[in-house]
JSON list of C-alpha atoms in Angstrom, two decimals:
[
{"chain": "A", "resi": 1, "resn": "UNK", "atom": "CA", "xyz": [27.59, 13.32, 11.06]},
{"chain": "A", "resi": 2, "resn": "UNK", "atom": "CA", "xyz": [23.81, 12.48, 10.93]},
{"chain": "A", "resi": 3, "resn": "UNK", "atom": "CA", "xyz": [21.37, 15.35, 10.89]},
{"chain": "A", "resi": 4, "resn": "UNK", "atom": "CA", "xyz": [19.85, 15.72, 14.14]},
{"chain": "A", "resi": 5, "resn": "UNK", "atom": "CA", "xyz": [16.22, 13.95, 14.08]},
{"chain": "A", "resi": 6, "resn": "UNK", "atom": "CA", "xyz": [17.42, 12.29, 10.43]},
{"chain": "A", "resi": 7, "resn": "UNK", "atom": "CA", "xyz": [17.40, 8.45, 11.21]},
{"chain": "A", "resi": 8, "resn": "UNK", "atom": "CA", "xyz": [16.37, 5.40, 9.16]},
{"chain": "A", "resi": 9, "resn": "UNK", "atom": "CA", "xyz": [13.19, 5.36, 10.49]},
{"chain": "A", "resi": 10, "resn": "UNK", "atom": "CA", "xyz": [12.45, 9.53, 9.53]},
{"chain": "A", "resi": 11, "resn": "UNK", "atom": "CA", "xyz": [13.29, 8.68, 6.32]},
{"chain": "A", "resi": 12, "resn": "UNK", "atom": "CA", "xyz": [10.98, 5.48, 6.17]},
{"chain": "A", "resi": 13, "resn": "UNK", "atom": "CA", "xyz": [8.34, 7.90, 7.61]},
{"chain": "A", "resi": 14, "resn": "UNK", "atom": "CA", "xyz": [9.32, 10.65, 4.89]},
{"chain": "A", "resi": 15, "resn": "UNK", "atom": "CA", "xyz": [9.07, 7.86, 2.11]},
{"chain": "A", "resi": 16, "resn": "UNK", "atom": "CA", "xyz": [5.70, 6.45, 3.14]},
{"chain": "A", "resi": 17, "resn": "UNK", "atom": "CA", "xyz": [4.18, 9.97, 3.65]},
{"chain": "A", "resi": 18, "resn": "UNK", "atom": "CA", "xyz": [5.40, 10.40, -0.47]},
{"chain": "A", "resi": 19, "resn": "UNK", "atom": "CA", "xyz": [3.90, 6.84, -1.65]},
{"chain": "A", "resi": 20, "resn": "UNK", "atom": "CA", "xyz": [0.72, 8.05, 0.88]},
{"chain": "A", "resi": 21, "resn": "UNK", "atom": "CA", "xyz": [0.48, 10.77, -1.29]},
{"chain": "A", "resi": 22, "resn": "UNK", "atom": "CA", "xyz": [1.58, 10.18, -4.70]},
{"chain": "A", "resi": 23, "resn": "UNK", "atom": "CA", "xyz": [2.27, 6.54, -5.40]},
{"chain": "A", "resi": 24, "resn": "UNK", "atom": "CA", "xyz": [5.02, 4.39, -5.41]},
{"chain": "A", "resi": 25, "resn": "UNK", "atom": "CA", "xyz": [5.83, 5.93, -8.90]},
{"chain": "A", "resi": 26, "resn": "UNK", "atom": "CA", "xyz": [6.34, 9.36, -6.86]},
{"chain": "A", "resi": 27, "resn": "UNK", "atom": "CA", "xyz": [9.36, 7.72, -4.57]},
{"chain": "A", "resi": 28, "resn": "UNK", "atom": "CA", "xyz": [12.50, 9.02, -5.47]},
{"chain": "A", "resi": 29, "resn": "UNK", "atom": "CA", "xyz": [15.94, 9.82, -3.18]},
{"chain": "A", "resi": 30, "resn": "UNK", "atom": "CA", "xyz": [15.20, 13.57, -4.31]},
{"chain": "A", "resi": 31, "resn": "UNK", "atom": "CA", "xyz": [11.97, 13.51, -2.93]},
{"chain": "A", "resi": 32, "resn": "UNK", "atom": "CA", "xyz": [12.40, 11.64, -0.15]},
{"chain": "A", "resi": 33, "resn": "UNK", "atom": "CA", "xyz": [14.93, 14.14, 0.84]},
{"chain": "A", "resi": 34, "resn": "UNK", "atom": "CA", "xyz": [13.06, 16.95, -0.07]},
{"chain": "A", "resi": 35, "resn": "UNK", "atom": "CA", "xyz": [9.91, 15.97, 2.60]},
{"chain": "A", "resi": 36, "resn": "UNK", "atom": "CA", "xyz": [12.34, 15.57, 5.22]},
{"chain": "A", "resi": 37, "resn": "UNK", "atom": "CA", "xyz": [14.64, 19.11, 4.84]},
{"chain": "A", "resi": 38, "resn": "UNK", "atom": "CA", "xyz": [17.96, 17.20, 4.15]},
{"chain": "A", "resi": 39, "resn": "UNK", "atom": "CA", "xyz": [19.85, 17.26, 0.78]},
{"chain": "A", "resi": 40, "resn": "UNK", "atom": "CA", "xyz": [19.57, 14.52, -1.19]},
{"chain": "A", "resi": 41, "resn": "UNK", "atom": "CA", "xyz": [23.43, 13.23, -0.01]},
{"chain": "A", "resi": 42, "resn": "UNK", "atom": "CA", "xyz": [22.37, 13.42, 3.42]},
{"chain": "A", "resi": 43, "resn": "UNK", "atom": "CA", "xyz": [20.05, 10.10, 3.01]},
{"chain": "A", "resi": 44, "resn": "UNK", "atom": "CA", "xyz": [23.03, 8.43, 2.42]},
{"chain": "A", "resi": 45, "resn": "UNK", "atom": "CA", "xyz": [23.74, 8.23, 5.90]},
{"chain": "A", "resi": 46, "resn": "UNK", "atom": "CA", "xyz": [20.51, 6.83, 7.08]},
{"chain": "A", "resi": 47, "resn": "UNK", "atom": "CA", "xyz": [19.82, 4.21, 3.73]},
{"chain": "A", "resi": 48, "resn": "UNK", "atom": "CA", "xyz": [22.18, 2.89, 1.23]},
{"chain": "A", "resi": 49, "resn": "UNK", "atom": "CA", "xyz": [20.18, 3.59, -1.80]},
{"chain": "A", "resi": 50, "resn": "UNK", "atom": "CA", "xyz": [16.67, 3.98, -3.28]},
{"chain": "A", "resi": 51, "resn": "UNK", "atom": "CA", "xyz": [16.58, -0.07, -3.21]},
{"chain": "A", "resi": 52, "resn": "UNK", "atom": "CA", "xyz": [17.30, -0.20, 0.37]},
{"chain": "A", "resi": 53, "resn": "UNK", "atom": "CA", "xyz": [14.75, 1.92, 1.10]},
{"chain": "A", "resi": 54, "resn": "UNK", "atom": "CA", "xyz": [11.87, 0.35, -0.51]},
{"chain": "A", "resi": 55, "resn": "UNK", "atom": "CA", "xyz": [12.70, -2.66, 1.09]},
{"chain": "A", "resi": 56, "resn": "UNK", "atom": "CA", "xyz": [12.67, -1.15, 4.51]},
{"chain": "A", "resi": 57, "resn": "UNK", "atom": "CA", "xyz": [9.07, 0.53, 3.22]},
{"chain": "A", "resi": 58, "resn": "UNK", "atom": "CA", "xyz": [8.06, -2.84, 2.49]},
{"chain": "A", "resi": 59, "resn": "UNK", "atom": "CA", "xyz": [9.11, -4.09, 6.12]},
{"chain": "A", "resi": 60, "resn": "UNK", "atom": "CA", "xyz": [7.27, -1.29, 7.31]},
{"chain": "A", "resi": 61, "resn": "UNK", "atom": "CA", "xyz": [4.46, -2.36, 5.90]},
{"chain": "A", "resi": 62, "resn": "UNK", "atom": "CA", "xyz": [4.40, -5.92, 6.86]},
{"chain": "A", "resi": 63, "resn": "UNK", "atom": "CA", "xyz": [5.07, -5.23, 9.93]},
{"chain": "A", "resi": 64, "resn": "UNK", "atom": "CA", "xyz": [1.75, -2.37, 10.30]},
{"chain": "A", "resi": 65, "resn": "UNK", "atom": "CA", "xyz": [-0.31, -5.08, 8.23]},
{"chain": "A", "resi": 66, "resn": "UNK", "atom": "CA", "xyz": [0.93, -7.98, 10.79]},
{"chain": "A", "resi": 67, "resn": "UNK", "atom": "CA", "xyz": [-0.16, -5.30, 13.95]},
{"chain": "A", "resi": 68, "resn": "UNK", "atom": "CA", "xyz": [-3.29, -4.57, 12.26]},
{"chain": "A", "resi": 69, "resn": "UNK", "atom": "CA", "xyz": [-4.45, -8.17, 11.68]},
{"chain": "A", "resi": 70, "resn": "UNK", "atom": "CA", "xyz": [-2.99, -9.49, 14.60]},
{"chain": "A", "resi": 71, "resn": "UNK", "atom": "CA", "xyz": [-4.97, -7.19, 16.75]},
{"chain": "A", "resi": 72, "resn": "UNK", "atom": "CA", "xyz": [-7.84, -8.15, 14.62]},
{"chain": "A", "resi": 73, "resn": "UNK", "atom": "CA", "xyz": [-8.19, -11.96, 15.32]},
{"chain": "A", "resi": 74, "resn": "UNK", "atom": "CA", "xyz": [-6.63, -12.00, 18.98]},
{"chain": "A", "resi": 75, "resn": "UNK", "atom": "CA", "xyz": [-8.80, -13.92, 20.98]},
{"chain": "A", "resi": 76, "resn": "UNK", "atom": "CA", "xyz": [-10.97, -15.18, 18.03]},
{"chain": "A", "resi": 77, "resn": "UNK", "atom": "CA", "xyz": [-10.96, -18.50, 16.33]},
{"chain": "A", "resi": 78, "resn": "UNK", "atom": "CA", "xyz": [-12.69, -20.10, 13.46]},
{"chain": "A", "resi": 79, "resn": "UNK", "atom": "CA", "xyz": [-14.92, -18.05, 11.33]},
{"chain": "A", "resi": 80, "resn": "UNK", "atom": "CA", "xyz": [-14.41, -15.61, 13.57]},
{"chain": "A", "resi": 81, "resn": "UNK", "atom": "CA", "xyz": [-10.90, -14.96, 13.76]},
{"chain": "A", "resi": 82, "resn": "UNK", "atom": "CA", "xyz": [-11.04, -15.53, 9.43]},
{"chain": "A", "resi": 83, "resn": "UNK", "atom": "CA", "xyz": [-13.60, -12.86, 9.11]},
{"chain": "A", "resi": 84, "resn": "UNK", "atom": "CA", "xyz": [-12.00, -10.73, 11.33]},
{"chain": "A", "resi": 85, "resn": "UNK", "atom": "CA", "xyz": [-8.67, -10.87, 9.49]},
{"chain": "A", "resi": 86, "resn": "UNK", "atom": "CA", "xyz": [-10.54, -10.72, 6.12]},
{"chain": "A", "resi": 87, "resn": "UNK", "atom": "CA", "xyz": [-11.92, -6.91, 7.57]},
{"chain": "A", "resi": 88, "resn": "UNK", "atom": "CA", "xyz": [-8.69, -5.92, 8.96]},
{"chain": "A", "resi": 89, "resn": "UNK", "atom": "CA", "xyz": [-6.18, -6.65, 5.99]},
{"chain": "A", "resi": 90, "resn": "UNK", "atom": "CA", "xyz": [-8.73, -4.65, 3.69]},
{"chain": "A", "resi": 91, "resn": "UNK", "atom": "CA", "xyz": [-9.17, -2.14, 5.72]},
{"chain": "A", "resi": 92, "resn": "UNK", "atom": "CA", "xyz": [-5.42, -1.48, 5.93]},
{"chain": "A", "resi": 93, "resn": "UNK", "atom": "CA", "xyz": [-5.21, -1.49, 2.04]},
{"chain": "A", "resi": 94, "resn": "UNK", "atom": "CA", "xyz": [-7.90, 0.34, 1.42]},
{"chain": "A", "resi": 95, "resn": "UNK", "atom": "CA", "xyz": [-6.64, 3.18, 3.89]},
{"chain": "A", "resi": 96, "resn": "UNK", "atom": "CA", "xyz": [-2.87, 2.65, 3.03]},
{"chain": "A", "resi": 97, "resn": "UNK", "atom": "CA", "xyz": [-3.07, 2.00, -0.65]},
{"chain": "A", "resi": 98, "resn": "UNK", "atom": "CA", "xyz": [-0.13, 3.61, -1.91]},
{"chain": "A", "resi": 99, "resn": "UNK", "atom": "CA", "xyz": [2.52, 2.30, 0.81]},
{"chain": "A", "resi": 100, "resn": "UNK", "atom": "CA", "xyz": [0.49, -1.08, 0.20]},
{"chain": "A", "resi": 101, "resn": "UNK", "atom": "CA", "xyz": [1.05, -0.71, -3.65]},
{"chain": "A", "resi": 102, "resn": "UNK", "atom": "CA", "xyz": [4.86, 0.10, -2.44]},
{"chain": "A", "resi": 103, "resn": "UNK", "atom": "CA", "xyz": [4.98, -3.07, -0.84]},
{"chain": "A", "resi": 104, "resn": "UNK", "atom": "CA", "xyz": [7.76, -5.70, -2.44]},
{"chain": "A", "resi": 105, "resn": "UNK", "atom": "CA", "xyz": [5.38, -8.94, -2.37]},
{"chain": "A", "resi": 106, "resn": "UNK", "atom": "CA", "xyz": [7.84, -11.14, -4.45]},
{"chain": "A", "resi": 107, "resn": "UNK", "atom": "CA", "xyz": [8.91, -14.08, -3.40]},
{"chain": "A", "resi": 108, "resn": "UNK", "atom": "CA", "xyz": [13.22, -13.05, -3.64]},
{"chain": "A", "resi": 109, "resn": "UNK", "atom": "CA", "xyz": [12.82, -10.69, -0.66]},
{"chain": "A", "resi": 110, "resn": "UNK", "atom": "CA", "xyz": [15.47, -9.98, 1.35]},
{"chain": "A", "resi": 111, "resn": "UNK", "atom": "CA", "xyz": [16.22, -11.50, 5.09]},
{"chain": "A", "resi": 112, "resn": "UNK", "atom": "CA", "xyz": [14.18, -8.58, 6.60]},
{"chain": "A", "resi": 113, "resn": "UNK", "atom": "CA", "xyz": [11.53, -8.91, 4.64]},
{"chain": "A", "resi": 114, "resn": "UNK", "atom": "CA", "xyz": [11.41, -12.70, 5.19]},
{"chain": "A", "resi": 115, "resn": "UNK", "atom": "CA", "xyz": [11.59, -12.35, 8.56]},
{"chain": "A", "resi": 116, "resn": "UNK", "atom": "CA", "xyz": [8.79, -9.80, 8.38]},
{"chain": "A", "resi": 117, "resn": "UNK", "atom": "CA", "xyz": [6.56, -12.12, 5.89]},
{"chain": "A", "resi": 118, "resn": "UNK", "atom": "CA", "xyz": [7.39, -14.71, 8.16]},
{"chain": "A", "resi": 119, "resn": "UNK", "atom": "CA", "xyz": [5.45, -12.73, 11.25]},
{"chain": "A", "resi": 120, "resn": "UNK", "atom": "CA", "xyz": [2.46, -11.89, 9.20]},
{"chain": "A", "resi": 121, "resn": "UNK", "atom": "CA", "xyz": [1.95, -15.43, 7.73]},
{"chain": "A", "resi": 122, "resn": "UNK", "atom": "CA", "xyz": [2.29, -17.09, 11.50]},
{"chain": "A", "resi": 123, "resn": "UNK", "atom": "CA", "xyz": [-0.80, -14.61, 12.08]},
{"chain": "A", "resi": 124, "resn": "UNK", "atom": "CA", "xyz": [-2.65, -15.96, 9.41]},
{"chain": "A", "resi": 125, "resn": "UNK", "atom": "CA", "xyz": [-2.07, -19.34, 10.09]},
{"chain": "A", "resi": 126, "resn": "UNK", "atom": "CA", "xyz": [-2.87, -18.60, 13.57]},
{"chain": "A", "resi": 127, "resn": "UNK", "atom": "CA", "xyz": [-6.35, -17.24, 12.20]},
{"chain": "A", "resi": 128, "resn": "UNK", "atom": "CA", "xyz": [-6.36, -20.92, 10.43]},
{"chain": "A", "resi": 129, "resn": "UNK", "atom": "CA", "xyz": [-5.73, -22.84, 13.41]},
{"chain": "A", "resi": 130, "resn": "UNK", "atom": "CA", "xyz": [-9.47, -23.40, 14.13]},
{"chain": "A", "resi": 131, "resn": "UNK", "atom": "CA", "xyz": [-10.12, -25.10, 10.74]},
{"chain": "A", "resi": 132, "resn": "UNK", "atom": "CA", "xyz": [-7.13, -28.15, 11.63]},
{"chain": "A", "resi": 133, "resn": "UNK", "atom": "CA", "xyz": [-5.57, -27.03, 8.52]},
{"chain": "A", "resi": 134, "resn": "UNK", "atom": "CA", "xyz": [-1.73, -28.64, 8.28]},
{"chain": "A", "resi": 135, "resn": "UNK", "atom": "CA", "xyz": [1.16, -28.66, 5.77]},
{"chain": "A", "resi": 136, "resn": "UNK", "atom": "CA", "xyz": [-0.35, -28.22, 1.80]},
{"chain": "A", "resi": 137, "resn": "UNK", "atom": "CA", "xyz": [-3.62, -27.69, 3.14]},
{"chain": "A", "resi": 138, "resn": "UNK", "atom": "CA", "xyz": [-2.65, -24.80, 5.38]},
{"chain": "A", "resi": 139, "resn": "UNK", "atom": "CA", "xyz": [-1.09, -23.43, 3.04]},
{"chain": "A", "resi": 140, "resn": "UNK", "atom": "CA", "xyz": [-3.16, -23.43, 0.36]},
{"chain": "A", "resi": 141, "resn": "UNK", "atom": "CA", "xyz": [-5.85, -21.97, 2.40]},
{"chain": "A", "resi": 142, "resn": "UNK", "atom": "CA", "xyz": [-3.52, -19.00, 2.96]},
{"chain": "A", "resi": 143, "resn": "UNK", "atom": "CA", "xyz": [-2.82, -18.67, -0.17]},
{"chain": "A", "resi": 144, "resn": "UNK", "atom": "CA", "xyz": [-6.67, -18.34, -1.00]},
{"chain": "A", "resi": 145, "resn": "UNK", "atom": "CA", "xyz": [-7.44, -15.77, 1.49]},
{"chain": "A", "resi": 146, "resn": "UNK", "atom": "CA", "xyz": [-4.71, -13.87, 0.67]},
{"chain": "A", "resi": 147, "resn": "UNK", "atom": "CA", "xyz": [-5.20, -13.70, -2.47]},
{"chain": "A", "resi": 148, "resn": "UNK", "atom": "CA", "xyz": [-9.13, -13.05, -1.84]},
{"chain": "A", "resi": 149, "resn": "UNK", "atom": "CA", "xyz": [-8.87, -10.11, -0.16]},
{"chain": "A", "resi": 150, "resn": "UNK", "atom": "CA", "xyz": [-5.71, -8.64, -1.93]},
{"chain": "A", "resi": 151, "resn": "UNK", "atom": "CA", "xyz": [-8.30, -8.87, -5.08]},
{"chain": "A", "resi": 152, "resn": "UNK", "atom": "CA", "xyz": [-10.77, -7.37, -3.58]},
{"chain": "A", "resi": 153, "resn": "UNK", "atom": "CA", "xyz": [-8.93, -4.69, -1.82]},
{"chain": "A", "resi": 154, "resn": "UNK", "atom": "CA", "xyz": [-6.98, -3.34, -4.46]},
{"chain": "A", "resi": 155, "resn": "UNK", "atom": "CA", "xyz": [-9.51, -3.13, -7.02]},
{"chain": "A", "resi": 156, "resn": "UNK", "atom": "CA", "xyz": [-11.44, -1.18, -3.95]},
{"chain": "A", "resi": 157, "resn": "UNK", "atom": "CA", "xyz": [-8.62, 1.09, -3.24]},
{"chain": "A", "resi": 158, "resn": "UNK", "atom": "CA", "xyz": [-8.50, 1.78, -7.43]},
{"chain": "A", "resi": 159, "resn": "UNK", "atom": "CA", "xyz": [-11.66, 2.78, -7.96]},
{"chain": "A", "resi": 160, "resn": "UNK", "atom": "CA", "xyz": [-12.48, -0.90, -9.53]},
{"chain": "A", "resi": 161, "resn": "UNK", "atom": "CA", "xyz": [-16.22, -0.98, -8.25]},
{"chain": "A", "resi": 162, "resn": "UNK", "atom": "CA", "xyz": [-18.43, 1.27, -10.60]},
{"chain": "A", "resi": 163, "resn": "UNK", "atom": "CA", "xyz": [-21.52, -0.78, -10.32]},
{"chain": "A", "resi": 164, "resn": "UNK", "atom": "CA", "xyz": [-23.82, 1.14, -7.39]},
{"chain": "A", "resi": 165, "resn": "UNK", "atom": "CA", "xyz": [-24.21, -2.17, -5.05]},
{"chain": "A", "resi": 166, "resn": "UNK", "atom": "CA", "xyz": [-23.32, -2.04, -1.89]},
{"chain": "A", "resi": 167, "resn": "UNK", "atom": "CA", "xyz": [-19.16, -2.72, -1.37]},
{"chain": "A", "resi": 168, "resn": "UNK", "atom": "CA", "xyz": [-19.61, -3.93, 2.22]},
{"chain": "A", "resi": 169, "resn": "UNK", "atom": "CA", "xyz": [-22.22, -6.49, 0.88]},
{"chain": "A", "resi": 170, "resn": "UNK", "atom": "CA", "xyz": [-20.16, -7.93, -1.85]},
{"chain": "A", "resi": 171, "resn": "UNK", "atom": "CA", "xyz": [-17.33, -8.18, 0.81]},
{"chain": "A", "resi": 172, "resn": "UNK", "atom": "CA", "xyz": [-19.76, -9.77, 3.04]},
{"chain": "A", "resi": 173, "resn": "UNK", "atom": "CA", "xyz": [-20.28, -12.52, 0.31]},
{"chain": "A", "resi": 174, "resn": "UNK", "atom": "CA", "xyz": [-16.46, -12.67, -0.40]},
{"chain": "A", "resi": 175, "resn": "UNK", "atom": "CA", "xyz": [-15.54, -13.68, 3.31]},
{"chain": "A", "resi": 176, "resn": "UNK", "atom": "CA", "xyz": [-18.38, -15.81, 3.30]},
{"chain": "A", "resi": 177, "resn": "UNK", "atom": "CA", "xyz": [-17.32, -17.81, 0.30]},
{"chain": "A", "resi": 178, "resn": "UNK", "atom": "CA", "xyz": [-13.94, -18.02, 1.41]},
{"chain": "A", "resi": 179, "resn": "UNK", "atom": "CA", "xyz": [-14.96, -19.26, 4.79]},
{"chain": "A", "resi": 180, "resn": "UNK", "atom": "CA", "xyz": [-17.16, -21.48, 3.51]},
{"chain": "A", "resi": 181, "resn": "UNK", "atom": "CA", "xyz": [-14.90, -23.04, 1.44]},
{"chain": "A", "resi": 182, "resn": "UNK", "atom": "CA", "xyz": [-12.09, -23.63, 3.84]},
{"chain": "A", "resi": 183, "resn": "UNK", "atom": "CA", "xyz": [-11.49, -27.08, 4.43]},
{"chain": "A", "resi": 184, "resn": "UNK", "atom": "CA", "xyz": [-12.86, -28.36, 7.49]},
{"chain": "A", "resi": 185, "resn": "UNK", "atom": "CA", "xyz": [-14.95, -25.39, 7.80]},
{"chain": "A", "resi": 186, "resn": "UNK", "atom": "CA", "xyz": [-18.60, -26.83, 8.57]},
{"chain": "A", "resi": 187, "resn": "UNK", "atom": "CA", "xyz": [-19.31, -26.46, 12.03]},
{"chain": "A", "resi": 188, "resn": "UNK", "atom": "CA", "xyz": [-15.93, -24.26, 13.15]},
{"chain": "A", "resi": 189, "resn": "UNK", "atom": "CA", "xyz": [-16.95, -21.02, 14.64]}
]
């Protein structure tokens, strides 16, 4: 029988709490059951294995990241609703970085995840939408952003940035350039 308060969802909260904290090089079945009280066994009940749970960490994750950025660009469009979404995704990162970091961002994810991915990339295209970006073009354009502020974010959240120059300012370029490069993008606000 279950331990009372133990679900699937404790021990996703247990296991980002550890990546929070330590890293994704920190998450372990031990210490997973160690944060939440429960011998190590009494996971099994709740998650099938250590694999199993880092994918349900990693639909965790897509679906705070799709909340975050969704929230973000509602009721925007154009350079607005990009810039918007460029702030919120690297503001997630850069105050999630180890459950980010814990993310599984390859492309042979599981159904969940797809279905998760699939969520977060509708809100991106949504964010798109303004520029009448279709098919290749769309997205390639996701592609860019996302790749844009992943960049930038992660080598935030690492400590990448020694030079003393002003991080908001060289974000404030970055979103620039990628707006400004989008196609379609003169005159969409």
């Amino acid at each position: 029988m279950p331990r009372a308060g133990l679900s699937p969802a404790a021990v996703v909260d247990a296991a980002v709490a550890i990546v929070d904290a330590d890293g994704p090089g920190a998450l372990t079945l031990a210490a997973v059951a160690g944060r939440a009280g429960v011998a190590t066994p009494s996971l099994y009940k709740h998650v099938r294995n250590l694999a199993e749970l880092r994918q349900l960490i990693t639909v965790r994750v897509l679906e705070e990241l799709t909340e975050r950025l969704g929230d973000a660009a509602l009721g925007r469009s154009g350079d607005d609703a990009v810039r918007a979404l460029m702030r919120a995704y690297r503001s997630y990162v850069v105050e999630h970085p180890g459950r980010y970091a814990a993310m599984d961002q390859s492309a042979d994810a599981q159904p969940e995840d797809n279905a998760a991915a699939e969520r977060l990339l509708a809100v991106i295209y949504a964010a798109l939408r303004g520029y009448a970006l279709e098919g290749s073009e769309l997205v390639h354009a996701a592609r860019c952003l996302r790749s844009a502020v992943h960049g930038f974010a992660v080598l935030e959240a690492a400590g990448g940035f020694g030079l003393p120059e002003d991080l908001e300012a060289s974000y404030e370029l970055l979103i620039g350039m990628v707006v400004g490069g989008l196609p379609g993008a003169r005159g969409v606000t």
